[in-house]
Tab-separated table of C-alpha atoms in Angstrom:
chain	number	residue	atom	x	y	z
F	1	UNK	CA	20.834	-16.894	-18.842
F	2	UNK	CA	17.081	-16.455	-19.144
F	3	UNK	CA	14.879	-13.607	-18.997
F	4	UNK	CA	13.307	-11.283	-16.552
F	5	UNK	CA	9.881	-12.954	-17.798
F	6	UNK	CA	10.973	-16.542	-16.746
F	7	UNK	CA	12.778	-15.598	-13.595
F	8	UNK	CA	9.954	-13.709	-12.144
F	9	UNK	CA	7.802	-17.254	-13.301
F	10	UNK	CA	10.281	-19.545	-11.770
F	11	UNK	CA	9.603	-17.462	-8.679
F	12	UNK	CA	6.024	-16.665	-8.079
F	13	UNK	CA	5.185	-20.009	-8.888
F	14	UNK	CA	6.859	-21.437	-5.573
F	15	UNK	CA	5.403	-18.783	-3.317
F	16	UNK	CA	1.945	-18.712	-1.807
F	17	UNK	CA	-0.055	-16.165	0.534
F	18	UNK	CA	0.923	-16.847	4.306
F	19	UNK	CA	-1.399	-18.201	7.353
F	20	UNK	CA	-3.621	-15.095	8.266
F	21	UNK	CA	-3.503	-13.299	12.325
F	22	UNK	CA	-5.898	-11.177	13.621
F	23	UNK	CA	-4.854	-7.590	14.513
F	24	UNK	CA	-5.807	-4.482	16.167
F	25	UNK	CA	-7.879	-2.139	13.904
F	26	UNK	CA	-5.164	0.504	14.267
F	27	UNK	CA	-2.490	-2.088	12.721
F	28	UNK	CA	-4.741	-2.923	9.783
F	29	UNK	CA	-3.539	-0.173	6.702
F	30	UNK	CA	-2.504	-1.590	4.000
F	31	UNK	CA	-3.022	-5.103	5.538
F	32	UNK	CA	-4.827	-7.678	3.208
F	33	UNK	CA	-8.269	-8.835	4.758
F	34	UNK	CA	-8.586	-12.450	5.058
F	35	UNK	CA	-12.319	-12.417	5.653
F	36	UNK	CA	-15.560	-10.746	4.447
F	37	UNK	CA	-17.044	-8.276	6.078
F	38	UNK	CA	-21.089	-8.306	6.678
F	39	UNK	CA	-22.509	-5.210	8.502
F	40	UNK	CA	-24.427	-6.130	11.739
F	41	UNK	CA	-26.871	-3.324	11.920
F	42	UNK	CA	-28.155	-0.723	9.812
F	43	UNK	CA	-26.191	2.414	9.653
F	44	UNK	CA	-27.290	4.798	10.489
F	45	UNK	CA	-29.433	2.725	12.469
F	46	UNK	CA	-32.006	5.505	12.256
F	47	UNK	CA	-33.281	8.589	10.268
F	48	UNK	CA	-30.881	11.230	11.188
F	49	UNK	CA	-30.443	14.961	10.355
F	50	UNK	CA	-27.300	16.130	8.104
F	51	UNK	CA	-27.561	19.729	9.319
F	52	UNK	CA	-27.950	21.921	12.474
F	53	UNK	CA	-31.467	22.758	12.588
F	54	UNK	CA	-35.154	21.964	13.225
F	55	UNK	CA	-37.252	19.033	13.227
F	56	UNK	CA	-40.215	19.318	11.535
F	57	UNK	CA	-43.675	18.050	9.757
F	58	UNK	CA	-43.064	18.925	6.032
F	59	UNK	CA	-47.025	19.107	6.055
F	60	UNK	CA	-47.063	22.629	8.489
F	61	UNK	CA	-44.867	24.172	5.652
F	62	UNK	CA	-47.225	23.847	2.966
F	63	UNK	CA	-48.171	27.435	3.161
F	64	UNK	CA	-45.161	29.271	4.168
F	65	UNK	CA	-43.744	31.799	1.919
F	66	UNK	CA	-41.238	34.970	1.997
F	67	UNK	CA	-43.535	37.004	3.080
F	68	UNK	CA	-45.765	34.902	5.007
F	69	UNK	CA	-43.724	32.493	7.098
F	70	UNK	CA	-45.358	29.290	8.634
F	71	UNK	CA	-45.054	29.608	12.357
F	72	UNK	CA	-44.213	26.611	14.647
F	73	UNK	CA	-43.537	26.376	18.592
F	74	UNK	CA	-40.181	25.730	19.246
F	75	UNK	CA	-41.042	22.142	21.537
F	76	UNK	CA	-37.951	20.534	22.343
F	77	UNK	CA	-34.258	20.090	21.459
F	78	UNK	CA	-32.475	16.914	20.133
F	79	UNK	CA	-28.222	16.709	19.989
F	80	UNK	CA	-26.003	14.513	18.928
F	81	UNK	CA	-25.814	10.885	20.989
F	82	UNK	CA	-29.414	12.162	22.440
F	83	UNK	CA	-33.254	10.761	21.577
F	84	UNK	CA	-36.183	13.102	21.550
F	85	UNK	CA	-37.758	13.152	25.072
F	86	UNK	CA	-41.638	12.786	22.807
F	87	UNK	CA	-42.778	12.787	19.522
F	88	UNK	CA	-43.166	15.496	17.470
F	89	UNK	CA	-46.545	17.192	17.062
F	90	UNK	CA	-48.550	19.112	14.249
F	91	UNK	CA	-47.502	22.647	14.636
F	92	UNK	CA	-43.963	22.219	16.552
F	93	UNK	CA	-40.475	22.245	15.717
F	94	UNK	CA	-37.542	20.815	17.461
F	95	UNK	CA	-33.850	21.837	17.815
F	96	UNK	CA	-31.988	19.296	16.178
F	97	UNK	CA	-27.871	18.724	15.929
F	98	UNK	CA	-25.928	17.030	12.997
F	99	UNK	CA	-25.974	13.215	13.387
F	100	UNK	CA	-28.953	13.198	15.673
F	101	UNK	CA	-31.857	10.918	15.336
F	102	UNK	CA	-35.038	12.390	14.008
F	103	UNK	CA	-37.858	12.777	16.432
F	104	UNK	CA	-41.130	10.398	15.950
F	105	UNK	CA	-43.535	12.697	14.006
F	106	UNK	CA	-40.860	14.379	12.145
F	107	UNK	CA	-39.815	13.733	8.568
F	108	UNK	CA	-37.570	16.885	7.557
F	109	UNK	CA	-35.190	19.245	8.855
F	110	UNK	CA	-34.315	22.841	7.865
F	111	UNK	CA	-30.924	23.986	7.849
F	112	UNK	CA	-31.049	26.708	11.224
F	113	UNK	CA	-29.444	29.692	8.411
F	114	UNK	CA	-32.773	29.397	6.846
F	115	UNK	CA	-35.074	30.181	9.462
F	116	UNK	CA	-35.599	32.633	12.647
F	117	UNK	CA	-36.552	32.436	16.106
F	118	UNK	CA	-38.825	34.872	17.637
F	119	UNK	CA	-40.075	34.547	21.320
F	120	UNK	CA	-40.009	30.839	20.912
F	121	UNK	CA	-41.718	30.765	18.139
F	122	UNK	CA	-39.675	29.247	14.613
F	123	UNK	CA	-40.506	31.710	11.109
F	124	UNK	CA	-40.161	29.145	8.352
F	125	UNK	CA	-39.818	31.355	4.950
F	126	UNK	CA	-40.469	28.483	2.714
F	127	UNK	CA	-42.396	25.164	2.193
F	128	UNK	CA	-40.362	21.858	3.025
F	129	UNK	CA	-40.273	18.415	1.422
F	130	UNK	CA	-40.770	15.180	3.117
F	131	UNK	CA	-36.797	13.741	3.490
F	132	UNK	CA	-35.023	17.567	3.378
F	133	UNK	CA	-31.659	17.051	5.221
F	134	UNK	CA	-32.658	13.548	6.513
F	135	UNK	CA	-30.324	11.039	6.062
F	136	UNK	CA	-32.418	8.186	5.591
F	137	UNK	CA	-32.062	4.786	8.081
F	138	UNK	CA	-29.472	2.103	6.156
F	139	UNK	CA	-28.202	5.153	3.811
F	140	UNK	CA	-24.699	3.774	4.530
F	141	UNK	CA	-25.192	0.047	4.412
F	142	UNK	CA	-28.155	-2.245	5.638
F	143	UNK	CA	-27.952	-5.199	7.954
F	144	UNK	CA	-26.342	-8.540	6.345
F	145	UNK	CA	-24.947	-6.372	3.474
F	146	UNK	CA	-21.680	-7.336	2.252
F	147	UNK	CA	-19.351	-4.272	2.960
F	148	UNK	CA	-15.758	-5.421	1.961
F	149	UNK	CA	-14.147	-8.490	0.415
F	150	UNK	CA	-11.361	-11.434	1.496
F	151	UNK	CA	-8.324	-9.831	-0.029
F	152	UNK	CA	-9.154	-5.970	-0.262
F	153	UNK	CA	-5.947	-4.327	0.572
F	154	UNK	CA	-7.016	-1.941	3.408
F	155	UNK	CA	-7.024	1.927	3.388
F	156	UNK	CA	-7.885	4.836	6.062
F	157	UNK	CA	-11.411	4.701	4.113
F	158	UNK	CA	-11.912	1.345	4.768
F	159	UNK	CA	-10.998	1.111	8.389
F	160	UNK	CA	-13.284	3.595	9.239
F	161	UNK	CA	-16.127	1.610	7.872
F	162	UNK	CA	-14.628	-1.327	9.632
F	163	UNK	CA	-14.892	1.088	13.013
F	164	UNK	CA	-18.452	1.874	11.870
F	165	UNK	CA	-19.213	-1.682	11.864
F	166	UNK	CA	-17.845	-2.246	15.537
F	167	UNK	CA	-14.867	-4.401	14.425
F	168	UNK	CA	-11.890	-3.455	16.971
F	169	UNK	CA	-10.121	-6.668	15.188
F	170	UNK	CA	-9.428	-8.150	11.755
F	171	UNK	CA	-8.210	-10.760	10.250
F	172	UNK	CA	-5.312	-10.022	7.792
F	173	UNK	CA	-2.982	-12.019	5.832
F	174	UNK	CA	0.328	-12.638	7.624
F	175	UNK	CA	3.264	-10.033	6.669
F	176	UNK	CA	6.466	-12.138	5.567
F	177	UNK	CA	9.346	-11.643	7.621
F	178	UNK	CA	12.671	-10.861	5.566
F	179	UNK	CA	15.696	-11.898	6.766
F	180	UNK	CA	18.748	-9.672	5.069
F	181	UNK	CA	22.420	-10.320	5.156
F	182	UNK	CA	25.285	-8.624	3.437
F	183	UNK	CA	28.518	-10.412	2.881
F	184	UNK	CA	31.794	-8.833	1.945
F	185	UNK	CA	35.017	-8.410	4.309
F	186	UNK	CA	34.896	-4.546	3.205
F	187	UNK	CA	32.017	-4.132	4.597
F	188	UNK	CA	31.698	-2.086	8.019
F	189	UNK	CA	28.157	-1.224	9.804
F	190	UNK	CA	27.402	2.644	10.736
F	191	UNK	CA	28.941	3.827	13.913
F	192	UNK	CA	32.022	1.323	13.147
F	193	UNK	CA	35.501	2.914	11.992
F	194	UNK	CA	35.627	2.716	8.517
F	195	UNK	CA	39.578	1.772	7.569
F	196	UNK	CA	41.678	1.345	4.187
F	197	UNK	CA	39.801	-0.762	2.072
F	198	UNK	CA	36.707	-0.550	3.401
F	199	UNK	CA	32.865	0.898	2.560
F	200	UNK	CA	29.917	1.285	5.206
F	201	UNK	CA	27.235	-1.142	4.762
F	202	UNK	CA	25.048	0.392	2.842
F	203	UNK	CA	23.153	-2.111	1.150
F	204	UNK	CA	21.354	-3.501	4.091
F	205	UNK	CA	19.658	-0.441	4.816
F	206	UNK	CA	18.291	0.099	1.499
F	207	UNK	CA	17.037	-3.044	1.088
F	208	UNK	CA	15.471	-2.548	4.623
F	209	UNK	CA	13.577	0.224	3.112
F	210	UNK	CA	12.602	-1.436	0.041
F	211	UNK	CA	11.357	-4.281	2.389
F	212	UNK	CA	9.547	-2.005	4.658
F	213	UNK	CA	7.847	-0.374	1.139
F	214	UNK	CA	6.770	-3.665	-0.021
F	215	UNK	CA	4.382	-4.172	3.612
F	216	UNK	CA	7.030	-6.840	4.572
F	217	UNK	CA	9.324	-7.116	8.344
F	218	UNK	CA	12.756	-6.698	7.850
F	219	UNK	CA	14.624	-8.586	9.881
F	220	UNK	CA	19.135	-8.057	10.502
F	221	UNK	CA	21.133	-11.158	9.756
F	222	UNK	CA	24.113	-8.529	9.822
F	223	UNK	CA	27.398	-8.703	7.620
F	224	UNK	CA	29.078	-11.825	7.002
F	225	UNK	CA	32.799	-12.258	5.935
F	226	UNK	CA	33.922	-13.507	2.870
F	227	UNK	CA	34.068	-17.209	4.543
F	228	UNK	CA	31.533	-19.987	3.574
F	229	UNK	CA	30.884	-21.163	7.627
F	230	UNK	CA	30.290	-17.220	8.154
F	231	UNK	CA	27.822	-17.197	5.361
F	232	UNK	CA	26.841	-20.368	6.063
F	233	UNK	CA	25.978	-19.812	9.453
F	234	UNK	CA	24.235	-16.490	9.243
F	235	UNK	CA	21.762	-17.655	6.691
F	236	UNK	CA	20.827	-20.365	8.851
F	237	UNK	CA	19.643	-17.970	11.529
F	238	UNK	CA	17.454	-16.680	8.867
F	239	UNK	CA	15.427	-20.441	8.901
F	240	UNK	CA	12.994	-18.602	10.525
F	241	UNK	CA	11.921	-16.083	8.059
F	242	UNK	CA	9.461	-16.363	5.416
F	243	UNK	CA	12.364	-14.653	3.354
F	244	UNK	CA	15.924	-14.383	3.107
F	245	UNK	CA	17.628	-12.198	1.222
F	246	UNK	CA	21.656	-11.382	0.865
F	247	UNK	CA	23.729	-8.579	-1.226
F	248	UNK	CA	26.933	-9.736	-2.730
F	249	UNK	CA	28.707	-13.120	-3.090
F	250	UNK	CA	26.811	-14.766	-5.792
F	251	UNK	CA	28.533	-14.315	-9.205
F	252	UNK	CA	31.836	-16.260	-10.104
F	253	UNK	CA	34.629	-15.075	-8.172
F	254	UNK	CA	37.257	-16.803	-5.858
F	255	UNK	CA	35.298	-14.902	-2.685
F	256	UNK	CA	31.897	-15.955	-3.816
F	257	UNK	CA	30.571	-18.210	-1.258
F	258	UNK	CA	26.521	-17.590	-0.853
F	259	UNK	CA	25.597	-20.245	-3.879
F	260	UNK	CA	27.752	-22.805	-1.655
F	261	UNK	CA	26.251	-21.879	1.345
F	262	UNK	CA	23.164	-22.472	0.041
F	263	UNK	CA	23.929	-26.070	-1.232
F	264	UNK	CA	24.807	-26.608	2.606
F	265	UNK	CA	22.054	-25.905	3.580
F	266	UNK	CA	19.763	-28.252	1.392
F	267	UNK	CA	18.526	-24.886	-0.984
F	268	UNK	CA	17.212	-26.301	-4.220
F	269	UNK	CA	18.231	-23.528	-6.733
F	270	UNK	CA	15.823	-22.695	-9.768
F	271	UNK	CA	17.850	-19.489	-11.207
F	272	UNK	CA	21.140	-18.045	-11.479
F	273	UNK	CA	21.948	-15.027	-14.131
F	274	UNK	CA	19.344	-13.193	-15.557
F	275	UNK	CA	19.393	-11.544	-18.883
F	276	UNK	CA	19.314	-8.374	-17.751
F	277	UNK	CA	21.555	-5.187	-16.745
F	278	UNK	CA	21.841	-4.321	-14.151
F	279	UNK	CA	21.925	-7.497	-11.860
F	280	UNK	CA	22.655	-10.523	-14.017
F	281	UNK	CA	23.875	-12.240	-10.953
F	282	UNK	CA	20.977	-13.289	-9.066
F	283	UNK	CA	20.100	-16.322	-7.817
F	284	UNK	CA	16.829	-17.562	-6.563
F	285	UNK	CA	15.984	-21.162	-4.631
F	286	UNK	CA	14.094	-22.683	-2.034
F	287	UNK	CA	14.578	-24.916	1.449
F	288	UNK	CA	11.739	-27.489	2.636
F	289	UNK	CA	9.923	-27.103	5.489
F	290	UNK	CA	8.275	-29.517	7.852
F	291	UNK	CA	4.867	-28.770	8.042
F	292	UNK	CA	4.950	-25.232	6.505
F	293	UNK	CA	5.556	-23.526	3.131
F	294	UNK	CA	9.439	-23.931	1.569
F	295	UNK	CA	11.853	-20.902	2.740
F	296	UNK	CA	12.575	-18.481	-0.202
F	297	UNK	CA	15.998	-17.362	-0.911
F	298	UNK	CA	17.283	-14.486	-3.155
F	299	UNK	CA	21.302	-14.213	-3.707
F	300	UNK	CA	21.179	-10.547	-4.751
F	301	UNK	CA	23.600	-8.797	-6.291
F	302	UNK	CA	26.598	-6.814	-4.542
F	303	UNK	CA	26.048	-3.194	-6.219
F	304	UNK	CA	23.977	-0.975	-4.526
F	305	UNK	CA	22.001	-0.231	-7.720
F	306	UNK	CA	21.959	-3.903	-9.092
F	307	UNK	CA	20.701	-4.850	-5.802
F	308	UNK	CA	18.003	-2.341	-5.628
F	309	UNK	CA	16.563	-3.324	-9.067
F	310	UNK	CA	16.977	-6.970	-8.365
F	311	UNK	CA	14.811	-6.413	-5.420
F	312	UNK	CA	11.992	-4.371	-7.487
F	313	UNK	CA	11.943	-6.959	-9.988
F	314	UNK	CA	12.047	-9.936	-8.161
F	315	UNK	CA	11.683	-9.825	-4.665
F	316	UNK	CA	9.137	-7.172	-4.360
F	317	UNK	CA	6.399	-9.357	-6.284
F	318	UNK	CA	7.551	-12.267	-4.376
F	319	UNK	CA	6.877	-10.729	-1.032
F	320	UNK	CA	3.646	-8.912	-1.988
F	321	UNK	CA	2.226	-12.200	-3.446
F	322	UNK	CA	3.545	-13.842	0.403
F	323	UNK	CA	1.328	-11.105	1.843
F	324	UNK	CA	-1.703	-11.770	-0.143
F	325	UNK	CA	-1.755	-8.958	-2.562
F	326	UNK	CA	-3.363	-9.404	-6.264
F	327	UNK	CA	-1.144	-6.614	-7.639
F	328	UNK	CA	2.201	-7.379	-7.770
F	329	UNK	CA	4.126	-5.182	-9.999
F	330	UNK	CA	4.529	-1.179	-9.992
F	331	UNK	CA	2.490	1.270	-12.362
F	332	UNK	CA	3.998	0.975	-16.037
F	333	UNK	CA	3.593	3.861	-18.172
F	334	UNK	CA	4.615	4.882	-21.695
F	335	UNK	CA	6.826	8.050	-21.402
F	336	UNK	CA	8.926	10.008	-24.122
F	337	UNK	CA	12.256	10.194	-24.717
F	338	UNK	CA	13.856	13.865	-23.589
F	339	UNK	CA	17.330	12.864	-24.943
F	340	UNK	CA	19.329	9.889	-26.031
F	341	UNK	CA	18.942	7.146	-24.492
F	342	UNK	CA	21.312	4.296	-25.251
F	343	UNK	CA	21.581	0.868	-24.475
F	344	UNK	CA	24.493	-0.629	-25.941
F	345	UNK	CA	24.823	-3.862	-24.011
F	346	UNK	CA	22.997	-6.801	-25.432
F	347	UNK	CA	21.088	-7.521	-22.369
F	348	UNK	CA	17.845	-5.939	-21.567
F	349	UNK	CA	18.256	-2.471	-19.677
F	350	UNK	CA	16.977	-0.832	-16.870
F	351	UNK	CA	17.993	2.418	-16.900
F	352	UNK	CA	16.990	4.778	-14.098
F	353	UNK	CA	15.121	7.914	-15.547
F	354	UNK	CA	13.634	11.139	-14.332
F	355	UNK	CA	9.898	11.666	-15.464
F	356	UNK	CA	8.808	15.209	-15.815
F	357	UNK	CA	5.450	16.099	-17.316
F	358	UNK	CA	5.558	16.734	-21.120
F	359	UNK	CA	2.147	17.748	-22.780
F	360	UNK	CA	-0.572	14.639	-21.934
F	361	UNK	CA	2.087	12.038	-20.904
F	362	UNK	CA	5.726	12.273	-19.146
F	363	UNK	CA	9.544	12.751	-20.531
F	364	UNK	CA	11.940	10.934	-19.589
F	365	UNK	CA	15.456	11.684	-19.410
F	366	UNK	CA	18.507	9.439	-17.845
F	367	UNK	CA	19.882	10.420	-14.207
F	368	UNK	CA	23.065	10.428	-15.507
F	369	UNK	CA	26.195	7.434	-14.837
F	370	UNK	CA	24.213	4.512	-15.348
F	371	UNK	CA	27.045	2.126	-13.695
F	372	UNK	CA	25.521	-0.417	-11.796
F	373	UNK	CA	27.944	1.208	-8.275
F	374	UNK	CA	26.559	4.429	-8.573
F	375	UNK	CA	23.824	4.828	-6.087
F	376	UNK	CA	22.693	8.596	-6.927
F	377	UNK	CA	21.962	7.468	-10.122
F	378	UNK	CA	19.137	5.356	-8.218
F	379	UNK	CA	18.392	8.677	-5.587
F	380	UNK	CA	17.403	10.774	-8.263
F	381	UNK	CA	15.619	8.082	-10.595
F	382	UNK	CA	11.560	8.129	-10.730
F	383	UNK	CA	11.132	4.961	-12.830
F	384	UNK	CA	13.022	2.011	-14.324
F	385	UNK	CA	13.408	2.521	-18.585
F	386	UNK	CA	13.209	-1.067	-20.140
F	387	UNK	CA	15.086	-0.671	-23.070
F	388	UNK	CA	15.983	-3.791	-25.132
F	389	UNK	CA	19.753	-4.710	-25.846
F	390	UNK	CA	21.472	-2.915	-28.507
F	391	UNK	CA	18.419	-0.285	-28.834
F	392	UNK	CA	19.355	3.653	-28.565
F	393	UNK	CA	16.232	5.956	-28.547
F	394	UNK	CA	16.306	8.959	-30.105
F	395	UNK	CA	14.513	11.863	-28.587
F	396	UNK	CA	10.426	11.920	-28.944
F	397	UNK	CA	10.420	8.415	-29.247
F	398	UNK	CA	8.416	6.366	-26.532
F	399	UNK	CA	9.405	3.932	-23.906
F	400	UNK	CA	8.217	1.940	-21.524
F	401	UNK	CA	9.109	3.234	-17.693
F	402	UNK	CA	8.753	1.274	-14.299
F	403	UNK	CA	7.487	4.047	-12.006
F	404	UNK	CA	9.386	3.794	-8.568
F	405	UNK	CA	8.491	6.865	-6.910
F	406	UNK	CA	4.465	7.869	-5.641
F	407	UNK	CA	2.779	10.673	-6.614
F	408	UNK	CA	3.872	10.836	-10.172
């Protein structure tokens, strides 16, 4: 066996970011950007008020006070999307709307709660300074300036600066496309009759999930029988893919066919058994591929939880490198123990854990059964504990915690 460490090396050294495509603005979050972004224009591309209110010459206000207002002709009106018909003159004031451009000869605004009109005339109670509620032009960003990098994963923020800059398409890095297969005779899909000896698919839809939450495109290879030329022949459809993945099959037994299926198909293998619990038995290789980047291949384990954690610890970095992303691994954190935690196995464990807050930090406290089969034990759990073999933790005592679930 080797450990965690070494696997995930073994692995992230044989994949590589994927080709980039260019897609519609709306399809960009959470994309990676595979280009720079330069702004064409200034933006705003002109002084523009920040208020409802009046245009006006700071210089006319130099005398206004509460009880002696400065008084200035009400000359025009300016909204939003609209250019003052003139320029502004000494002794005037125009209407003016949020966003609108500020009128040659003006170089403030007043907020319209702080003045009054009366017959067309504007009371100002108080001197104004030059720039007052004037965005200034290129506040935002100037022409030629660099507004986001290659390789920036993309929020809501930044595709509304990408909008702002006129960019209705962008090149992103590629999303891999996952093929996933579950093997197993017992195994029946949803909507088919479940009958003695048998168990509803459920893997395949987690790890759908878990591929969807990882930016990736799941894609069905379905359930394959405990056969070698049904394995076989279902993970060939999966060629195609950037990514194949299947539950079950790949530890020791009589019915474990996957690591054969993979020799069939030319795999090169670079792991098998990690030293870990759950999910010893994974397996990880690689097919060539004319002209294109070698198909990667994960032979996860056949309990639900072992395959879940498998996938965080493996496959998720794997497919978020594929996709271009600098951060592969969740948020660690250092969390206290609520109660006993034990790990009496001598392989390194990942024990699913609540996290509640507890002073400045988080508690921690098992979700209960920690068998590898029991998948509420993974429904309640906010993190993965990493507790070395043949370690119990008393409570108080700190450990380190994978956080799974957002918003912690």
């Amino acid at each position: 066996m080797i450990s965690v460490e070494e696997a995930l090396d073994r692995i992230l050294s044989r994949v590589a970011p994927l080709g980039d495509e260019r897609v519609a603005l709306s399809q960009s979050l959470h994309r990676v950007l595979a280009e720079h972004i330069d702004s064409p224009r200034d933006m705003p591309p002109w002084p523009a008020s920040s208020m409802d209110g009046y245009a006006l010459r700071s210089d006319d206000t130099g005398a206004a006070a509460a009880g002696s207002p400065a008084r200035l002709a009400v000359a025009g009106r300016v909204p939003a999307g609209a250019l003052a018909e003139r320029p502004l003159r000494a002794g005037e004031a125009f209407r003016i709307f949020t966003g609108a451009p500020l009128p040659e000869g003006a170089d403030s605004v007043i907020p319209q709660e702080d003045v009054t009109e009366e017959g067309g005339a504007l009371l100002v109670p108080r001197r104004v300074s030059p720039g007052d509620f004037v965005r200034p032009r290129g506040e935002d960003m100037t022409r030629g300036d660099r507004v986001l990098e290659r390789g920036r994963v993309l929020s809501a923020a930044d595709i509304g600066l990408l909008a702002t800059v006129g960019r209705a398409r962008v090149s992103v890095i590629r999303r891999p496309r996952v093929g996933i297969l579950s093997t197993g005779d017992e195994l029946v899909d949803l909507g088919g009759c479940i009958g003695p000896g048998q168990i509803p698919n459920s893997n395949s839809y987690s790890l759908v999930a878990q591929v969807l939450e990882a930016f990736a495109e799941p894609v069905s290879l379905g359930i394959a029988g405990d056969r070698l030329e049904d394995i076989e022949g279902r993970l060939r459809w999966g060629l195609g893919c950037d990514l194949v993945m299947s539950s079950a099959g790949v530890s020791v037994g009589e019915h474990d066919f996957v690591k054969d299926a993979l020799a069939r198909l030319g795999a090169e293998q670079h792991l098998w058994r990690v030293d870990m619990r759950p999910g010893k038995p994974i397996a990880f290789s690689t097919i060539p591929q004319d002209g294109k980047a070698a198909l990667a291949l994960f032979a996860l384990p056949g309990n639900p939880v072992s395959a879940m954690v498998t996938f965080e610890l493996f496959v998720r970095p794997a497919l978020l490198r594929m996709a271009g992303h600098q951060r592969l691994q969740r948020p660690t954190i250092t969390a206290r123990a609520l109660a006993p935690i034990k790990n009496g196995d001598s392989r390194r464990g990942y024990l699913r854990v609540t996290l509640t807050p507890d002073g400045d930090g988080y508690g921690a406290r098992l979700t209960g059964t920690q068998s590898s089969g029991v998948l509420r034990s993974m429904v309640a759990a906010d993190g993965l504990a990493v507790v070395p073999g043949r370690t119990a933790i008393e409570p108080g005592q700190p450990l380190k915690v994978i956080v799974l679930r957002q918003g912690l």
